[in-house]
C-alpha positions as a printed NumPy array, in Angstrom:
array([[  47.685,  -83.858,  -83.999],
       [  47.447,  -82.336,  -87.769],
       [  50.573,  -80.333,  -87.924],
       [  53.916,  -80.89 ,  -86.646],
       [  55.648,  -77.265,  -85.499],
       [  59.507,  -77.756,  -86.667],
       [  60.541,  -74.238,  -84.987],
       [  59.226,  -71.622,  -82.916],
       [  58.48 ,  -69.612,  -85.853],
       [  56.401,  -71.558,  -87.706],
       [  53.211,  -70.906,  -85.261],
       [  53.359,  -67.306,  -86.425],
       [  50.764,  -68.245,  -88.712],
       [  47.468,  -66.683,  -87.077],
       [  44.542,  -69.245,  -86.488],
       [  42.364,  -67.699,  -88.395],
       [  44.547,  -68.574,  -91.244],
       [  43.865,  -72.359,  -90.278],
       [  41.121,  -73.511,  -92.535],
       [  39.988,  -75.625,  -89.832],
       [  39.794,  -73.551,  -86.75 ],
       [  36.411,  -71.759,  -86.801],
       [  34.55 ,  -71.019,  -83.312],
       [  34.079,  -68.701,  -80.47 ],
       [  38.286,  -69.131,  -79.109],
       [  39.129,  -68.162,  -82.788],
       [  42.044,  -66.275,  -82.535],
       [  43.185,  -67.56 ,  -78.947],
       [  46.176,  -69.449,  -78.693],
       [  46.963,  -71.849,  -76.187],
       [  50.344,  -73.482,  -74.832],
       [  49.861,  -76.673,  -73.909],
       [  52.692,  -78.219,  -71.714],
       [  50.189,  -80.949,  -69.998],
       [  49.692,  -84.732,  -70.38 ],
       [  47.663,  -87.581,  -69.497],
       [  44.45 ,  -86.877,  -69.692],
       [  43.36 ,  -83.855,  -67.833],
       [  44.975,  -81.026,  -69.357],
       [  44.805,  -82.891,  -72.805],
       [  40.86 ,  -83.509,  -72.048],
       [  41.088,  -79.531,  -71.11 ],
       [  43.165,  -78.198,  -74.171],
       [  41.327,  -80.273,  -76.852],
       [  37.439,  -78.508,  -75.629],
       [  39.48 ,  -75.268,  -75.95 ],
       [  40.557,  -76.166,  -79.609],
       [  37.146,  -77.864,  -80.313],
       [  35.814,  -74.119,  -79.386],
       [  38.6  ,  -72.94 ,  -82.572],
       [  41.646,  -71.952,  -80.224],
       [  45.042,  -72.867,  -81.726],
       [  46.24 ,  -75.113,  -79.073],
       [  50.231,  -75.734,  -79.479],
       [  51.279,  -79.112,  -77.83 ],
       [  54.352,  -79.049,  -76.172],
       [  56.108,  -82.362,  -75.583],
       [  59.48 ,  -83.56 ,  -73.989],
       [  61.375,  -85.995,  -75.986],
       [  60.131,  -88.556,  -74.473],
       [  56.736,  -87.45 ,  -75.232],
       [  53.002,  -87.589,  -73.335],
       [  53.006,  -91.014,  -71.55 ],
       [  49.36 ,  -91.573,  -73.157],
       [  51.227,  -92.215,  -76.474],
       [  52.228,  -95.775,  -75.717],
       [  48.972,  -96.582,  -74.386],
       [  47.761,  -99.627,  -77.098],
       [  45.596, -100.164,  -79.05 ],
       [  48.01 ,  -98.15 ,  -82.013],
       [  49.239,  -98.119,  -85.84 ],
       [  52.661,  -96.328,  -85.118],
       [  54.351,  -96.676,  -82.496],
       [  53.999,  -93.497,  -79.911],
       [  50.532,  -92.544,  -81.358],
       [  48.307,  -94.583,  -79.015],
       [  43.972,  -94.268,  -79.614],
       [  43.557,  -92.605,  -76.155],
       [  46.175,  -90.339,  -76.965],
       [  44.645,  -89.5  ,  -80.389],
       [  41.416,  -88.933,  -79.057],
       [  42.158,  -86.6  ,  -76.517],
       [  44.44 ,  -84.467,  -78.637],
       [  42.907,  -83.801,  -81.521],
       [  42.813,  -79.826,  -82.656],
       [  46.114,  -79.475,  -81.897],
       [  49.449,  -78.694,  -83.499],
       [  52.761,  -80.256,  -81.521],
       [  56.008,  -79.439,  -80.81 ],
       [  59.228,  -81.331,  -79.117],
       [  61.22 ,  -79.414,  -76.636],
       [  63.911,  -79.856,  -74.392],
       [  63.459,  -77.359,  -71.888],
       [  66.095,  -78.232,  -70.042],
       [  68.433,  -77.122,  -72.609],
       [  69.031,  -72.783,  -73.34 ],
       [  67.857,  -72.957,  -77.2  ],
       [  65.015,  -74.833,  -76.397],
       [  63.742,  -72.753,  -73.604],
       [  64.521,  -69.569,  -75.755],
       [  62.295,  -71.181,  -78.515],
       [  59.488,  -71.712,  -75.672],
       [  59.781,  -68.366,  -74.347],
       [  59.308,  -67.39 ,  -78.337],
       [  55.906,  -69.326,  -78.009],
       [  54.973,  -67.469,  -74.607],
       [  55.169,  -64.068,  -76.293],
       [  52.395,  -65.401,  -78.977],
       [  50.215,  -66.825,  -76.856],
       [  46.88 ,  -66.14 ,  -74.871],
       [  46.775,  -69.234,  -72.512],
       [  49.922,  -71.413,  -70.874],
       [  48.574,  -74.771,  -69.244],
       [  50.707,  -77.432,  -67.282],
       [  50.272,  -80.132,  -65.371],
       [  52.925,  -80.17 ,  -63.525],
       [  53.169,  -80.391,  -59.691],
       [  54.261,  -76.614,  -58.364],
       [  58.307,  -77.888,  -57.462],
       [  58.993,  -78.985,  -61.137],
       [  57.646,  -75.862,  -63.11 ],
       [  59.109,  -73.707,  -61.148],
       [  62.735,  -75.453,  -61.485],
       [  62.127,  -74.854,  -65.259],
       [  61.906,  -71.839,  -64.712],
       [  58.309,  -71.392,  -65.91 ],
       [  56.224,  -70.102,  -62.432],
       [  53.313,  -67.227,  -63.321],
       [  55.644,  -64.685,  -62.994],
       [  58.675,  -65.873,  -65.074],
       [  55.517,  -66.341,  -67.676],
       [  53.684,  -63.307,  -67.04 ],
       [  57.22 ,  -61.232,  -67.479],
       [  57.074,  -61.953,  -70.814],
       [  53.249,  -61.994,  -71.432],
       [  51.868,  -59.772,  -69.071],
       [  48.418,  -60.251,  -69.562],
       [  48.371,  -64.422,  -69.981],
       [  45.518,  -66.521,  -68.514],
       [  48.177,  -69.159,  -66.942],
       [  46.707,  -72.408,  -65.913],
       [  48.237,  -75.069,  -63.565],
       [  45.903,  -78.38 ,  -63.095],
       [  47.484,  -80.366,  -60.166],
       [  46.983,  -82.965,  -58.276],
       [  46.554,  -80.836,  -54.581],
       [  46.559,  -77.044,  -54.006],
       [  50.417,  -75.433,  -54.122],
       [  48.57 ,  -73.893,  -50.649],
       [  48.303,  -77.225,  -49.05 ],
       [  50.213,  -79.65 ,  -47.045],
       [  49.581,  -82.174,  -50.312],
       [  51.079,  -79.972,  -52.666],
       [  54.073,  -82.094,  -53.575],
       [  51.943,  -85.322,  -53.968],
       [  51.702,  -87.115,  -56.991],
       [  48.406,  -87.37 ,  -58.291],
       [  46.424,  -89.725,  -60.955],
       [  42.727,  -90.457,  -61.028],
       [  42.814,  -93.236,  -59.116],
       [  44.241,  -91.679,  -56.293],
       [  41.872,  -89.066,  -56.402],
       [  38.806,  -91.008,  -56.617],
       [  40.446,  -92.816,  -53.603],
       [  40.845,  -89.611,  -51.552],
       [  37.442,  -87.712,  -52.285],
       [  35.296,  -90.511,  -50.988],
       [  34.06 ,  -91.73 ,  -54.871],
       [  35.935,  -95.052,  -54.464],
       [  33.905,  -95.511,  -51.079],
       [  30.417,  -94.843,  -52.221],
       [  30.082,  -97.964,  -53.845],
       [  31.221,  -99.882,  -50.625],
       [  29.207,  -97.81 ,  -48.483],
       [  26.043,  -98.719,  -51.172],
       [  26.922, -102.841,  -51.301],
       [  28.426, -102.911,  -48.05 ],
       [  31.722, -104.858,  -49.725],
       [  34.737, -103.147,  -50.691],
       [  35.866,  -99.897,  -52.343],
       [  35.727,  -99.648,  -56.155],
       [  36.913,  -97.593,  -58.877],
       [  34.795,  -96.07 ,  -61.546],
       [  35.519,  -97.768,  -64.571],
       [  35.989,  -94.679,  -66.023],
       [  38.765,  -91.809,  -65.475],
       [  36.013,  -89.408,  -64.166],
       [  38.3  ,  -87.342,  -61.753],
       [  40.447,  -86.535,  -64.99 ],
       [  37.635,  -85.519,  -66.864],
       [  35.574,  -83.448,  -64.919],
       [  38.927,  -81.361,  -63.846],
       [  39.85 ,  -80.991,  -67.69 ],
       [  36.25 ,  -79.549,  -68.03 ],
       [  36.71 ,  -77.475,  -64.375],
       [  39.541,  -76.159,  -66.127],
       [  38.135,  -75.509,  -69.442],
       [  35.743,  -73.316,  -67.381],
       [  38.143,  -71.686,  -65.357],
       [  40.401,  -70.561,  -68.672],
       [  37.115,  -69.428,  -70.803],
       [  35.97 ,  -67.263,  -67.622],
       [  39.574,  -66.184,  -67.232],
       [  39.368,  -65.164,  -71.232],
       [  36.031,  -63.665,  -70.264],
       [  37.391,  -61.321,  -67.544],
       [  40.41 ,  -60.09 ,  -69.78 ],
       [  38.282,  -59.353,  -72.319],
       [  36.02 ,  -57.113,  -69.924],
       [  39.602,  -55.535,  -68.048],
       [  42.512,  -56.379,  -69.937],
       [  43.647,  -58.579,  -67.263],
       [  45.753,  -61.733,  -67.273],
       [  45.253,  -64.187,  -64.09 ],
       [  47.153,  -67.106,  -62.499],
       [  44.6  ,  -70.305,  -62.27 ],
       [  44.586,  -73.679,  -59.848],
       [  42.905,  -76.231,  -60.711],
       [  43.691,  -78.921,  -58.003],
       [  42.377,  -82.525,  -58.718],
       [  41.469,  -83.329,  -55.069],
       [  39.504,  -80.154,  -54.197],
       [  37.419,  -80.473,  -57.335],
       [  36.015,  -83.463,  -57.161],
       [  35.922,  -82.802,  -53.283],
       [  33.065,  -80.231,  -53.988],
       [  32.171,  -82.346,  -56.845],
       [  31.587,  -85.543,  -54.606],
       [  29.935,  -83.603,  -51.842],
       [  27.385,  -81.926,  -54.109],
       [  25.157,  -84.122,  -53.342],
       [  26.656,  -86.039,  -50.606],
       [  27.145,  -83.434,  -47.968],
       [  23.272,  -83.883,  -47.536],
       [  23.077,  -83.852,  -43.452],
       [  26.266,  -82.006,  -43.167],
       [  25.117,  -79.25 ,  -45.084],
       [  23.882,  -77.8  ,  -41.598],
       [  25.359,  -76.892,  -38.29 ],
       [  25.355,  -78.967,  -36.128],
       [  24.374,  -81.882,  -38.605],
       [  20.842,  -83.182,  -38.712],
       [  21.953,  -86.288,  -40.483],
       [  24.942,  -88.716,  -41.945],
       [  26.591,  -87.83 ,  -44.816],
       [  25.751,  -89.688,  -48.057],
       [  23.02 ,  -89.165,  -50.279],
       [  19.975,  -91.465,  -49.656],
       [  19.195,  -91.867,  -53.132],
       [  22.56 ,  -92.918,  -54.766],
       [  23.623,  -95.226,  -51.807],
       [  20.431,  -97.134,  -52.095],
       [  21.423, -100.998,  -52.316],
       [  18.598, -101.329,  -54.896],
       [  19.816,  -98.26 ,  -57.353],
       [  20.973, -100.2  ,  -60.163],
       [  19.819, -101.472,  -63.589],
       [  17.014, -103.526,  -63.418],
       [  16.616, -107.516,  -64.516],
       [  13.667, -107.911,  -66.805],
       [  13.067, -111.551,  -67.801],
       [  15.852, -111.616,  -70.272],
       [  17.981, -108.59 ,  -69.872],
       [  18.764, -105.236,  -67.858],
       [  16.927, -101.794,  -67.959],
       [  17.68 ,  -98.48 ,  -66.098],
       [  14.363,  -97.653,  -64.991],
       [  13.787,  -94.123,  -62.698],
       [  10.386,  -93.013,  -61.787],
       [  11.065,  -89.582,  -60.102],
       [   7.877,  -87.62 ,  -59.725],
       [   4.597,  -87.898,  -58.201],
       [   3.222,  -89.101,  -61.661],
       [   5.892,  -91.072,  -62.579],
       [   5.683,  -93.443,  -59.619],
       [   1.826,  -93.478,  -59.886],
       [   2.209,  -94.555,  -63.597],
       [   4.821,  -96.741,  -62.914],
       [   2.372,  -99.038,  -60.507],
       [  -0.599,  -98.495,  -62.331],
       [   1.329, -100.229,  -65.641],
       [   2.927, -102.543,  -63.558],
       [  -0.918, -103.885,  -62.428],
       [  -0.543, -102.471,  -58.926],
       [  -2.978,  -99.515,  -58.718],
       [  -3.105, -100.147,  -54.66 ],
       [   0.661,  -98.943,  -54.306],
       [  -1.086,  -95.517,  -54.904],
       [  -2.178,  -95.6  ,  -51.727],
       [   0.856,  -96.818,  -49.669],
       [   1.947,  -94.481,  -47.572],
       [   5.817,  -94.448,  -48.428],
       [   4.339,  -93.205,  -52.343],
       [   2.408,  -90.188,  -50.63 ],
       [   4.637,  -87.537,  -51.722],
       [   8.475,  -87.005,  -51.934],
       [   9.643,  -86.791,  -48.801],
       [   8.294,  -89.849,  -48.163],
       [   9.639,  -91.306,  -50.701],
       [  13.206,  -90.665,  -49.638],
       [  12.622,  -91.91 ,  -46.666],
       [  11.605,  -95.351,  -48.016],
       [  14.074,  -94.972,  -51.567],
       [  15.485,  -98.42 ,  -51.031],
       [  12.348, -100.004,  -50.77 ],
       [  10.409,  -98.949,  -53.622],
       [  13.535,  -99.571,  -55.34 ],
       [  13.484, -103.186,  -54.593],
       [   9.9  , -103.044,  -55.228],
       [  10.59 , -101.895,  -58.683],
       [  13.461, -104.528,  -58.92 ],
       [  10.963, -107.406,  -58.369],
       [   8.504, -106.186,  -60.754],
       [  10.665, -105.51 ,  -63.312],
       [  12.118, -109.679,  -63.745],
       [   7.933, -110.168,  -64.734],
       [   8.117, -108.975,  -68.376],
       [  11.096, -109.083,  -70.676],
       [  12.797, -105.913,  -71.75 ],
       [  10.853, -105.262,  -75.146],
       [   7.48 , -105.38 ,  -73.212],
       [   8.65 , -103.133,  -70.522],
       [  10.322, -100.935,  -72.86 ],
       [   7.051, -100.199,  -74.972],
       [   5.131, -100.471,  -71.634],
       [   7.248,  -97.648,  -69.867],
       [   7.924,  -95.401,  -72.724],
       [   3.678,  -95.448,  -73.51 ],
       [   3.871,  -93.969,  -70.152],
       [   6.233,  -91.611,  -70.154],
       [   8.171,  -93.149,  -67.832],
       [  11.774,  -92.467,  -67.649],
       [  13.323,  -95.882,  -68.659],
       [  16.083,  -97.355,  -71.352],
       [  17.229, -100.824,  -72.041],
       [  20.93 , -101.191,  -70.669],
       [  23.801, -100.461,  -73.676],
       [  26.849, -101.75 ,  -74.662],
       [  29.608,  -99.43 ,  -75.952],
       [  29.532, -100.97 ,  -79.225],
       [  25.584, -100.014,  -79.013],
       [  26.46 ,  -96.305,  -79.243],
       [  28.285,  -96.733,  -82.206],
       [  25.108,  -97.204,  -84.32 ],
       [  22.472,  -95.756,  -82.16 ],
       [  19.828,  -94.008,  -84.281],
       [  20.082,  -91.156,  -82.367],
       [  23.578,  -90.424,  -82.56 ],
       [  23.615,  -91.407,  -86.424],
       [  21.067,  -88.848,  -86.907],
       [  23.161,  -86.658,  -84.889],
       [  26.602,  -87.493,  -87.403],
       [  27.743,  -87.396,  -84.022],
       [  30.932,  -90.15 ,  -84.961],
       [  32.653,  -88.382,  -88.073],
       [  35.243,  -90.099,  -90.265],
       [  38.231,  -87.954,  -90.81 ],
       [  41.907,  -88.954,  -92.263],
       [  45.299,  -88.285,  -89.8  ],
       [  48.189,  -87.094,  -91.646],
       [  50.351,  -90.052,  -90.41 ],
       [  47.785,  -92.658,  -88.916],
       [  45.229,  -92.655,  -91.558],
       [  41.503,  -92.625,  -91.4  ],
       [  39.989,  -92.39 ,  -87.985]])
């Protein structure tokens, strides 16, 4: 966060005062009263688009701040990363004066976010309509855990419990046949902070073409519901079914990165040429005619097999030979890398994509 608010009148500055803030939000302003990491993940793309996004904290402050690794206490690297763009302020909004100095911040703003499940905003008072009486035309956005329509709605929610309860932690053991697994990555949080970075800029969108302000859900478990099933619906998509659910593809035991004589590539030959490339370099020209290769549909049919056929070809060159073999032919295909790798990959270096930049109280990061 680069600037600390110390009352409810210092935001009166406009954004486009902020030397910073330059984008297509420029000029929108943005309560934030969210935490973890969806609505943070949310908030910061709006403020990386120029919004001024105003974090509002409890005392006790966004749980993400004690997260470690950190140089001051309460300003955890997770936390710092996911709230950058931002200005802050502390509330109590349980007390009168702090509430009044919220309701100060409502009138100013374009966008109110929370993450809070539908029983606790409205006992502070702050439901669409106690909002919307003082801003009539706000974009007000509540990411949740569950629909406020559902029988969930007063569930607590984190990623893991959503990845649990919209089948992505039961992929994997429907893939291996072993157990469940996580993602090691908080993907449900994510993709709802960029569902609802959607929903607000189409919300903007559609008060900018009718003046009108609109009351937003974005529930955890429904999103990556549709998200999941995307692809996964696959025989359900039709009525009566014409097969199981699960896409082929994904759930195929042999999708995976590939061991080359002395390390791991992700290798995908997708299209007609690609697979007929793919055998011709590997020195097996007859696969070309093997029925299962014929033509996509095929293919599908038979996706675990030519998987494992690519699996046992791969282990018979090491990963610079396959990697100069595959890219000569165009061949979709990348050696396997770290997370320290991305810090100097020449792409992203070309790109400047990791900038430098110094914190007002944390230093350079």
């Amino acid at each position: 966060m680069s600037e600390t608010i110390e009352n409810a009148d210092a935001p009166d500055q406009k954004p486009d005062q902020i030397p910073s803030k330059h984008g297509a939000l420029t000029g929108i302003r943005v309560l934030d009263l969210t935490s973890v990491v969806l609505g943070p993940f949310a908030t910061q793309t709006l403020g990386d688009m120029g919004a001024d996004v105003i974090k509002v904290e409890s005392p006790d402050g966004d749980i993400m701040r004690y997260a470690e690794p950190m140089r001051s206490a309460g300003m955890g690297a997770v936390f710092l990363n996911i709230n950058r763009n931002k200005r802050s302020v502390c509330l109590n909004l349980k007390k009168p004066q702090a509430r009044a100095a919220l309701d100060k911040l409502i009138a100013t703003a374009d966008v109110f976010i929370h993450s809070m499940r539908p029983q606790a905003i409205e006992r502070l008072g702050l439901g669409y309509d106690a909002v919307r009486a003082i801003t009539p035309n706000i974009i007000y956005c509540a990411t949740v855990g569950f629909s406020a329509r559902g029988p969930y709605a007063t569930r607590p929610a984190y990623d893991d419990i959503i990845q649990g309860m919209s089948g992505l932690a039961d992929l994997s053991a429907q893939r291996s046949g072993g157990e469940p697994e996580f993602a090691p990555s908080i993907i449900c949080d994510k993709i709802c902070g960029l569902t609802a970075y959607g929903a607000v800029t189409t919300a903007l969108f559609h008060r900018e073409r009718t003046g009108d302000g609109q009351a937003i859900e974005v529930p955890m478990f429904e999103t990556m519901t549709a998200f999941t099933l995307a692809e996964h619906l696959t025989g359900h998509a039709f009525v009566p079914p014409k097969a199981n659910l699960g896409y082929p593809r994904c759930l195929a035991t042999e999708r995976r990165p590939y061991q080359t004589a002395d390390g791991y590539m992700a290798v995908l030959p997708y299209s007609d040429r690609h697979w007929q490339a793919f055998f011709k370099t590997a020195g097996r020209p007859e696969m070309a005619h093997d029925p299962r290769m014929s033509n996509a549909t095929e293919r599908s049919r038979h996706i675990s097999e030519l998987y494992g056929l690519v699996a046992e070809i791969m282990r018979e060159k090491t990963t610079a030979e396959w990697a100069d073999l595959l890219s000569a032919a165009d061949i979709p295909s990348v050696p396997i890398k770290s997370l320290a790798d991305l810090e100097t990959d020449p792409h992203l270096t070309a790109l400047n994509f990791f900038v430098d930049y110094m914190h007002p109280s944390e230093g350079q990061l």
